[in-house]
């Protein structure tokens, strides 16, 4: 469309108003509960994400693996102190680790005036990786942002060399948008950052794919998926 000056402009967003700032709410799914992070979760998170064999979980994070509870405490306390982050503990509801925090994720880059929010700092402990609960946790955070808060854009970013994160974004229905070169210095190393997003227009199809995949009917008696999310996700 064009304006009165003959210039091309974007379509109007009817009735647009700034969206609410995300609050630290509890989001309950079938396999996992997303809870506001508190210091009560720190000991569980140290046990589930900071073991001697968990160094690889921290390769692409701002700091290397904390080797003491005090070190993790300081790292997570900085999340709670930041006005730019709303951070959640990811607590499985099933299995041996039921009731113990096994990961974290944050809302960041929150811009209520434009309806944009990013999921960031996603950390899945080894017991949570590649599980139905992990997928459901991201789905719950996306659904809250789009369906309850009315946001228009949900972002995912990762180190361009973090191939598991890139695969996860695509599997979850995010669209790759490009690469920011020399974007950060992380743990003393250069980081090029890849950007992904889902928009409000894309969300209904992405949500439907998530829900089909998460449906108990999509899993056999041993809990193995019958149809992968990559097949169900919209193209």
Backbone as numpy.savetxt, mean C-alpha at the origin, in Angstrom:
# Nx Ny Nz CAx CAy CAz Cx Cy Cz
-11.77 19.45 -24.70 -12.61 20.63 -24.70 -11.73 21.88 -24.70
-12.29 22.99 -25.10 -11.54 24.25 -25.14 -12.24 25.31 -24.31
-11.44 26.29 -23.85 -12.01 27.39 -23.07 -12.34 28.56 -23.99
-12.70 29.70 -23.41 -13.10 30.87 -24.19 -11.95 31.45 -25.01
-10.73 31.04 -24.70 -9.56 31.56 -25.40 -9.07 30.58 -26.47
-9.84 29.50 -26.69 -9.44 28.52 -27.68 -8.36 27.57 -27.22
-8.10 27.54 -25.92 -7.06 26.65 -25.37 -7.69 25.35 -24.89
-6.97 24.25 -25.08 -7.46 22.97 -24.59 -7.32 22.91 -23.07
-8.38 22.45 -22.42 -8.38 22.30 -20.96 -9.02 20.98 -20.60
-8.74 20.52 -19.38 -9.31 19.26 -18.92 -10.79 19.39 -18.62
-11.48 18.25 -18.57 -12.91 18.28 -18.27 -13.17 18.75 -16.85
-14.32 19.36 -16.63 -14.69 19.79 -15.29 -14.97 18.57 -14.41
-14.76 18.77 -13.13 -15.08 17.73 -12.14 -16.30 18.23 -11.39
-17.48 17.79 -11.78 -18.71 18.36 -11.21 -18.79 18.19 -9.69
-19.14 19.28 -9.02 -19.37 19.22 -7.58 -18.15 18.92 -6.75
-16.96 19.12 -7.32 -15.75 18.74 -6.56 -15.56 19.60 -5.33
-15.24 18.94 -4.24 -14.86 19.59 -2.99 -13.67 18.83 -2.40
-12.81 19.51 -1.66 -11.70 18.80 -1.02 -12.20 17.62 -0.20
-11.42 16.56 -0.21 -11.81 15.33 0.47 -11.30 15.33 1.91
-11.85 14.50 2.76 -11.38 14.44 4.15 -9.95 13.91 4.24
-9.24 14.37 5.23 -7.92 13.81 5.54 -8.11 12.41 6.11
-7.34 11.42 5.66 -7.51 10.06 6.19 -7.23 10.01 7.70
-8.11 9.39 8.41 -7.93 9.19 9.84 -7.37 7.79 10.11
-6.73 7.58 11.24 -6.21 6.25 11.58 -7.33 5.30 12.02
-8.06 4.79 11.05 -9.21 3.92 11.31 -8.78 2.45 11.25
-9.64 1.58 11.74 -9.44 0.14 11.64 -10.27 -0.39 10.47
-9.61 -1.16 9.60 -10.26 -1.75 8.43 -10.15 -3.27 8.55
-11.29 -3.94 8.64 -11.26 -5.39 8.88 -11.67 -6.14 7.62
-10.85 -7.10 7.24 -11.16 -7.98 6.14 -11.41 -9.38 6.63
-11.41 -10.33 5.70 -11.60 -11.73 6.08 -10.33 -12.33 6.66
-9.17 -11.93 6.10 -7.90 -12.54 6.48 -7.00 -11.63 7.30
-7.29 -10.31 7.28 -6.37 -9.38 7.92 -7.14 -8.18 8.45
-6.57 -7.56 9.46 -7.10 -6.31 9.97 -6.01 -5.25 9.86
-6.39 -4.11 9.29 -5.49 -2.97 9.15 -5.81 -2.03 10.31
-4.87 -1.88 11.23 -5.11 -1.13 12.45 -4.19 0.09 12.53
-4.63 1.16 13.17 -3.71 2.28 13.39 -2.47 1.83 14.14
-1.30 2.18 13.63 -0.06 1.78 14.28 0.07 2.48 15.63
0.44 1.71 16.65 0.77 2.26 17.97 2.02 1.55 18.47
2.58 2.07 19.55 3.78 1.45 20.11 3.50 0.03 20.60
2.24 -0.31 20.81 1.91 -1.67 21.24 2.24 -2.71 20.17
2.43 -2.26 18.92 2.74 -3.19 17.83 4.24 -3.39 17.63
5.06 -2.57 18.27 6.48 -2.56 17.93 7.18 -3.89 18.20
6.90 -4.52 19.33 7.57 -5.78 19.66 7.20 -6.86 18.65
5.92 -6.93 18.28 5.50 -7.91 17.27 6.20 -7.63 15.94
6.27 -6.37 15.55 6.90 -6.03 14.27 8.39 -6.33 14.29
9.04 -6.13 15.43 10.46 -6.50 15.51 10.62 -7.99 15.31
9.73 -8.78 15.90 9.82 -10.24 15.77 9.52 -10.71 14.36
8.59 -10.04 13.67 8.13 -10.54 12.37 8.87 -9.94 11.17
9.61 -8.83 11.39 10.27 -8.19 10.24 11.75 -7.92 10.44
12.29 -8.18 11.61 13.68 -7.78 11.90 14.56 -8.94 12.33
14.17 -10.16 11.99 14.99 -11.31 12.35 16.30 -11.33 11.58
17.23 -12.21 11.97 18.54 -12.28 11.31 18.45 -12.57 9.81
17.38 -13.22 9.38 17.23 -13.57 7.97 16.35 -12.58 7.21
16.00 -11.45 7.84 15.06 -10.51 7.24 15.72 -9.29 6.59
17.03 -9.34 6.43 17.72 -8.18 5.86 17.20 -7.78 4.50
16.82 -8.77 3.68 16.35 -8.45 2.32 15.05 -7.65 2.35
14.28 -7.75 3.42 13.04 -6.98 3.52 13.31 -5.48 3.56
14.52 -5.10 3.95 14.86 -3.71 4.20 15.76 -3.10 3.13
16.08 -3.85 2.09 17.01 -3.37 1.07 16.57 -2.06 0.45
15.29 -1.92 0.16 14.78 -0.74 -0.55 14.12 0.26 0.39
14.30 0.09 1.69 13.70 1.00 2.66 14.70 2.10 3.03
14.24 3.16 3.71 15.15 4.27 4.03 16.31 3.88 4.94
16.12 2.84 5.76 17.17 2.41 6.68 17.37 0.91 6.53
18.56 0.39 6.85 18.74 -1.06 6.87 17.98 -1.69 8.03
17.97 -3.01 8.05 17.23 -3.73 9.09 17.67 -3.31 10.48
16.73 -2.86 11.32 17.08 -2.58 12.71 17.50 -3.87 13.41
18.54 -3.78 14.19 19.04 -4.97 14.90 18.64 -4.98 16.37
17.86 -4.00 16.77 17.36 -3.97 18.15 15.96 -3.40 18.15
15.20 -3.74 19.17 13.86 -3.19 19.30 13.92 -1.68 19.42
14.93 -1.16 20.09 15.05 0.29 20.24 15.24 0.96 18.88
16.02 0.33 17.99 16.22 0.88 16.66 14.94 0.92 15.86
14.16 -0.18 15.91 12.87 -0.19 15.22 11.92 0.81 15.85
11.95 0.90 17.16 11.08 1.84 17.89 11.30 3.26 17.37
12.55 3.67 17.24 12.85 5.02 16.77 12.35 5.22 15.34
12.53 4.21 14.50 12.09 4.30 13.11 10.57 4.46 13.02
9.85 3.64 13.77 8.39 3.68 13.70 7.82 4.90 14.44
8.48 5.31 15.50 8.03 6.51 16.21 8.10 7.73 15.29
9.08 7.75 14.39 9.17 8.87 13.45 7.99 8.88 12.49
7.45 7.71 12.18 6.23 7.64 11.37 5.07 8.29 12.11
4.92 7.96 13.37 3.80 8.49 14.13 3.94 9.99 14.37
5.19 10.46 14.41 5.42 11.88 14.64 5.25 12.72 13.37
5.28 12.07 12.22 5.22 12.82 10.96 3.79 13.24 10.66
3.55 14.53 10.39 2.20 14.97 10.03 1.80 14.55 8.62
2.77 14.04 7.85 2.51 13.68 6.45 2.15 12.21 6.28
2.19 11.45 7.36 1.95 10.01 7.28 0.78 9.59 8.16
-0.01 8.66 7.65 -0.99 7.95 8.47 -0.62 6.48 8.34
-0.06 5.91 9.39 0.57 4.59 9.30 -0.26 3.54 10.03
-0.30 2.35 9.42 -1.12 1.26 9.90 -0.27 0.02 10.16
-0.67 -0.76 11.15 -0.12 -2.09 11.38 -1.01 -3.10 10.67
-0.40 -4.11 10.07 -1.13 -5.14 9.34 -1.12 -6.40 10.19
-2.31 -6.81 10.62 -2.43 -7.88 11.61 -3.25 -9.04 11.03
-2.60 -10.15 10.68 -3.35 -11.30 10.15 -4.36 -11.82 11.16
-5.46 -12.34 10.63 -6.51 -12.89 11.48 -6.53 -14.41 11.46
-5.66 -15.01 10.65 -5.63 -16.47 10.50 -4.20 -16.97 10.62
-4.04 -18.26 10.85 -2.73 -18.88 10.86 -2.00 -18.74 12.18
-0.73 -19.19 12.16 0.06 -19.21 13.38 0.31 -17.81 13.93
0.35 -16.83 13.04 0.64 -15.46 13.50 -0.58 -14.62 13.73
-1.74 -15.23 13.84 -2.97 -14.47 14.02 -2.89 -13.57 15.24
-3.28 -12.31 15.04 -3.30 -11.36 16.13 -2.00 -10.62 16.37
-0.93 -10.97 15.61 0.37 -10.31 15.78 0.66 -9.47 14.54
1.05 -8.22 14.74 1.38 -7.36 13.61 2.53 -7.97 12.82
2.35 -8.06 11.50 3.35 -8.68 10.62 3.75 -7.77 9.47
3.34 -6.51 9.54 3.71 -5.57 8.49 3.15 -4.20 8.77
3.56 -3.25 7.95 3.06 -1.87 8.06 2.83 -1.32 6.67
2.03 -0.27 6.59 1.82 0.51 5.37 1.32 1.88 5.79
1.60 2.87 4.97 1.21 4.25 5.30 0.48 4.89 4.14
-0.43 5.79 4.47 -0.89 6.79 3.51 0.09 7.96 3.57
0.52 8.44 2.40 1.36 9.62 2.34 1.04 10.40 1.07
1.75 11.50 0.85 1.45 12.40 -0.28 -0.07 12.67 -0.33
-0.60 12.95 0.82 -2.04 13.16 0.96 -2.37 14.59 0.53
-3.18 14.73 -0.49 -3.56 16.05 -0.99 -5.09 16.10 -1.12
-5.77 16.44 -0.03 -7.24 16.44 -0.05 -7.82 17.36 -1.11
-7.15 18.46 -1.40 -7.69 19.40 -2.38 -7.75 18.83 -3.78
-6.88 17.86 -4.06 -6.86 17.25 -5.39 -7.36 15.81 -5.37
-7.58 15.26 -4.17 -8.07 13.89 -4.07 -7.01 12.86 -4.40
-5.79 13.11 -3.96 -4.68 12.19 -4.23 -4.12 11.65 -2.93
-3.75 10.36 -2.95 -3.10 9.74 -1.81 -2.22 8.61 -2.33
-1.16 8.34 -1.60 -0.22 7.28 -1.98 -0.13 6.26 -0.86
0.01 4.98 -1.22 0.36 3.96 -0.24 1.88 3.82 -0.29
2.51 3.90 0.87 3.97 3.94 0.90 4.49 3.16 2.09
5.80 2.88 2.05 6.44 2.20 3.16 5.86 0.83 3.44
5.35 0.17 2.40 4.74 -1.15 2.61 5.83 -2.15 3.01
5.66 -2.77 4.14 6.60 -3.77 4.62 5.81 -4.99 5.06
6.00 -6.09 4.35 5.38 -7.36 4.71 6.45 -8.25 5.33
6.22 -8.72 6.55 7.10 -9.72 7.12 7.08 -10.98 6.27
8.07 -11.82 6.46 8.18 -13.03 5.63 6.92 -13.89 5.70
6.29 -13.94 6.87 5.09 -14.75 7.02 3.89 -14.16 6.30
3.96 -12.88 5.95 2.84 -12.20 5.30 3.02 -12.12 3.79
4.25 -12.24 3.33 4.51 -12.10 1.90 3.82 -13.20 1.10
3.32 -12.80 -0.07 2.68 -13.73 -1.01 1.51 -14.49 -0.37
0.75 -13.79 0.46 -0.43 -14.39 1.09 -1.69 -13.63 0.67
-2.81 -14.29 0.86 -4.10 -13.63 0.61 -4.23 -12.40 1.50
-3.76 -12.51 2.73 -3.86 -11.40 3.68 -3.13 -10.17 3.18
-1.96 -10.35 2.57 -1.19 -9.21 2.07 -1.95 -8.48 0.97
-2.53 -9.23 0.04 -3.33 -8.61 -1.02 -4.54 -7.90 -0.43
-5.19 -8.54 0.53 -6.38 -7.95 1.13 -6.04 -6.66 1.87
-4.87 -6.58 2.48 -4.49 -5.36 3.19 -4.43 -4.17 2.25
-3.79 -4.33 1.09 -3.71 -3.24 0.12 -5.10 -2.91 -0.42
-5.90 -3.95 -0.68 -7.26 -3.72 -1.16 -8.06 -2.89 -0.16
-7.96 -3.21 1.12 -8.71 -2.47 2.13 -8.32 -1.00 2.16
-7.03 -0.73 2.03 -6.56 0.66 2.04 -7.01 1.41 0.79
-7.02 0.73 -0.34 -7.50 1.36 -1.58 -9.00 1.62 -1.49
-9.75 0.64 -1.03 -11.20 0.78 -0.94 -11.58 1.91 0.02
-10.85 2.03 1.11 -11.14 3.10 2.06 -10.92 4.46 1.40
-9.81 4.60 0.67 -9.49 5.89 0.04 -10.51 6.24 -1.04
-10.87 5.30 -1.87 -11.78 5.58 -2.97 -13.25 5.62 -2.53
-13.68 4.58 -1.85 -15.12 4.40 -1.60 -15.62 5.19 -0.38
-14.78 5.34 0.63 -15.23 6.02 1.84 -14.79 7.49 1.89
-13.58 7.77 1.39 -13.07 9.14 1.44 -13.27 9.90 0.13
-13.55 9.19 -0.95 -13.83 9.85 -2.22 -12.62 10.40 -2.95
-11.45 9.79 -2.74 -10.26 10.24 -3.45 -10.31 9.84 -4.93
-9.56 10.58 -5.75 -9.60 10.40 -7.20 -8.39 9.67 -7.75
-7.34 9.57 -6.95 -6.08 8.99 -7.44 -5.37 8.31 -6.28
-4.91 7.08 -6.54 -4.21 6.30 -5.53 -2.88 5.87 -6.14
-1.78 6.27 -5.50 -0.45 6.06 -6.08 0.30 4.93 -5.38
1.21 4.35 -6.17 2.18 3.36 -5.68 3.50 3.74 -6.31
4.55 3.86 -5.51 5.88 4.14 -6.04 6.87 3.13 -5.47
7.93 2.89 -6.22 8.96 1.97 -5.73 10.28 2.23 -6.43
11.35 1.76 -5.81 12.66 1.77 -6.45 12.53 1.00 -7.77
13.08 1.57 -8.83 12.94 0.93 -10.14 13.59 -0.45 -10.18
14.51 -0.73 -9.25 15.17 -2.03 -9.19 14.46 -3.02 -8.28
13.39 -2.57 -7.64 12.63 -3.44 -6.74 11.59 -4.20 -7.55
12.03 -5.25 -8.20 11.16 -5.98 -9.12 9.94 -6.60 -8.44
10.06 -7.16 -7.23 8.85 -7.67 -6.58 7.79 -6.59 -6.37
8.20 -5.36 -6.02 7.23 -4.28 -5.83 6.61 -3.88 -7.16
7.41 -3.85 -8.22 6.87 -3.53 -9.54 5.83 -4.57 -9.96
6.14 -5.84 -9.75 5.19 -6.90 -10.11 3.92 -6.80 -9.29
4.07 -6.49 -7.99 2.90 -6.37 -7.13 1.98 -5.26 -7.61
2.56 -4.12 -7.98 1.74 -2.99 -8.44 0.93 -3.39 -9.67
1.57 -4.02 -10.62 0.87 -4.42 -11.85 -0.18 -5.49 -11.55
0.17 -6.43 -10.69 -0.79 -7.48 -10.33 -2.03 -6.90 -9.69
-1.86 -5.84 -8.89 -2.98 -5.23 -8.19 -3.78 -4.28 -9.06
-3.39 -4.10 -10.31 -4.17 -3.29 -11.24 -3.67 -1.87 -11.42
-2.49 -1.53 -10.87 -1.95 -0.19 -11.04 -1.40 -0.02 -12.45
-1.50 1.18 -12.96 -0.99 1.53 -14.29 0.37 2.20 -14.12
1.35 1.71 -14.85 2.69 2.30 -14.78 2.70 3.63 -15.52
3.25 4.65 -14.87 3.22 6.00 -15.43 4.58 6.52 -15.87
5.66 5.98 -15.35 6.96 6.46 -15.76 7.98 6.37 -14.65
9.18 6.87 -14.95 10.32 6.76 -14.03 10.91 8.13 -13.76
11.08 8.43 -12.47 11.78 9.65 -12.04 13.24 9.28 -11.79
14.13 9.77 -12.64 15.54 9.42 -12.52 16.22 10.26 -11.44
17.20 9.63 -10.76 17.92 10.30 -9.67 16.95 10.95 -8.69
15.91 10.21 -8.34 14.84 10.76 -7.52 15.23 10.88 -6.05
16.00 9.90 -5.55 16.33 9.88 -4.13 17.74 9.32 -3.93
18.26 9.55 -2.73 19.44 8.83 -2.25 18.96 8.03 -1.04
18.99 6.70 -1.17 18.47 5.81 -0.13 19.57 4.89 0.35
19.86 4.93 1.64 20.95 4.17 2.23 22.26 4.43 1.46
22.45 5.67 1.03 23.67 6.05 0.34 23.72 5.68 -1.12
22.62 5.14 -1.66 22.60 4.70 -3.06 21.60 5.53 -3.85
21.87 5.67 -5.15 20.90 6.33 -6.02 19.65 5.50 -6.14
18.52 6.19 -6.20 17.24 5.52 -6.46 16.52 6.24 -7.57
16.26 5.50 -8.65 15.28 5.92 -9.65 13.94 5.37 -9.20
12.89 6.17 -9.27 11.59 5.78 -8.74 10.58 5.59 -9.85
9.91 4.43 -9.85 8.84 4.15 -10.80 7.50 4.49 -10.17
6.65 5.16 -10.95 5.34 5.62 -10.48 4.23 4.77 -11.10
3.26 4.43 -10.27 2.06 3.69 -10.70 0.85 4.36 -10.07
-0.31 4.18 -10.68 -1.52 4.74 -10.08 -2.75 3.97 -10.52
-3.80 4.14 -9.73 -5.17 3.76 -10.11 -6.01 5.01 -9.92
-6.84 5.33 -10.90 -7.72 6.50 -10.80 -9.13 6.07 -10.40
-9.92 7.06 -10.02 -11.30 6.77 -9.61 -12.09 6.13 -10.74
-11.78 6.50 -11.98 -12.48 5.91 -13.12 -12.11 4.44 -13.30
-10.88 4.09 -12.95 -10.41 2.70 -13.10 -10.79 1.83 -11.91
-11.02 2.46 -10.77 -11.21 1.72 -9.53 -12.35 0.70 -9.58
-13.53 0.99 -10.12 -14.58 -0.04 -10.07 -14.16 -1.37 -10.69
-13.45 -1.34 -11.82 -13.00 -2.59 -12.44 -11.90 -3.25 -11.61
-10.99 -2.44 -11.05 -9.93 -2.99 -10.22 -10.53 -3.59 -8.95
-11.46 -2.88 -8.34 -12.12 -3.39 -7.13 -12.81 -4.71 -7.40
-13.52 -4.81 -8.52 -14.22 -6.04 -8.86 -13.25 -7.20 -9.03
-12.10 -6.93 -9.66 -11.09 -7.98 -9.83 -10.54 -8.42 -8.48
-10.25 -7.47 -7.60 -9.79 -7.82 -6.26 -10.82 -8.69 -5.54
-12.07 -8.29 -5.62 -13.11 -9.01 -4.90 -13.31 -10.42 -5.45
-13.19 -10.57 -6.77 -13.29 -11.92 -7.35 -12.13 -12.79 -6.87
-10.95 -12.19 -6.81 -9.79 -12.97 -6.39 -9.88 -13.32 -4.91
-10.33 -12.39 -4.09 -10.40 -12.60 -2.65 -11.56 -13.50 -2.22
-12.51 -13.71 -3.10 -13.65 -14.56 -2.79 -13.17 -15.95 -2.37
-13.65 -16.48 -1.24 -13.23 -17.83 -0.81 -13.42 -18.89 -1.89
-14.37 -18.67 -2.80 -14.60 -19.65 -3.87 -13.43 -19.72 -4.84
-12.52 -18.75 -4.79 -11.36 -18.76 -5.68 -10.20 -19.55 -5.10
-10.41 -20.23 -3.98 -9.34 -20.99 -3.33 -9.80 -22.41 -3.06
-8.87 -23.36 -3.22 -9.22 -24.75 -2.95 -9.10 -25.03 -1.45
-9.28 -26.29 -1.07 -9.29 -26.64 0.34 -7.94 -26.42 1.02
-6.88 -26.38 0.23 -5.55 -26.11 0.77 -5.19 -24.63 0.74
-6.15 -23.78 0.34 -5.92 -22.36 0.29 -5.18 -21.88 -0.94
-5.07 -22.73 -1.97 -4.37 -22.34 -3.20 -5.34 -21.66 -4.15
-4.87 -20.58 -4.77 -5.72 -19.82 -5.69 -6.07 -20.65 -6.91
-7.29 -20.48 -7.40 -7.73 -21.16 -8.61 -7.48 -20.30 -9.84
-7.72 -18.99 -9.72 -7.45 -18.05 -10.80 -6.58 -16.94 -10.25
-5.42 -16.67 -10.86 -4.55 -15.60 -10.34 -5.15 -14.23 -10.56
-4.77 -13.28 -9.71 -5.29 -11.92 -9.84 -4.86 -11.30 -11.14
-3.70 -11.66 -11.66 -3.24 -11.11 -12.93 -4.19 -11.45 -14.07
-4.90 -12.56 -13.96 -5.87 -12.96 -14.99 -7.18 -12.17 -14.81
-7.56 -11.93 -13.55 -8.83 -11.27 -13.26 -8.75 -9.77 -13.40
-7.53 -9.21 -13.26 -7.38 -7.75 -13.26 -7.71 -7.18 -14.64
-8.26 -5.96 -14.69 -8.58 -5.34 -15.96 -7.32 -4.99 -16.74
-7.41 -5.03 -18.06 -6.27 -4.68 -18.89 -6.24 -3.16 -19.13
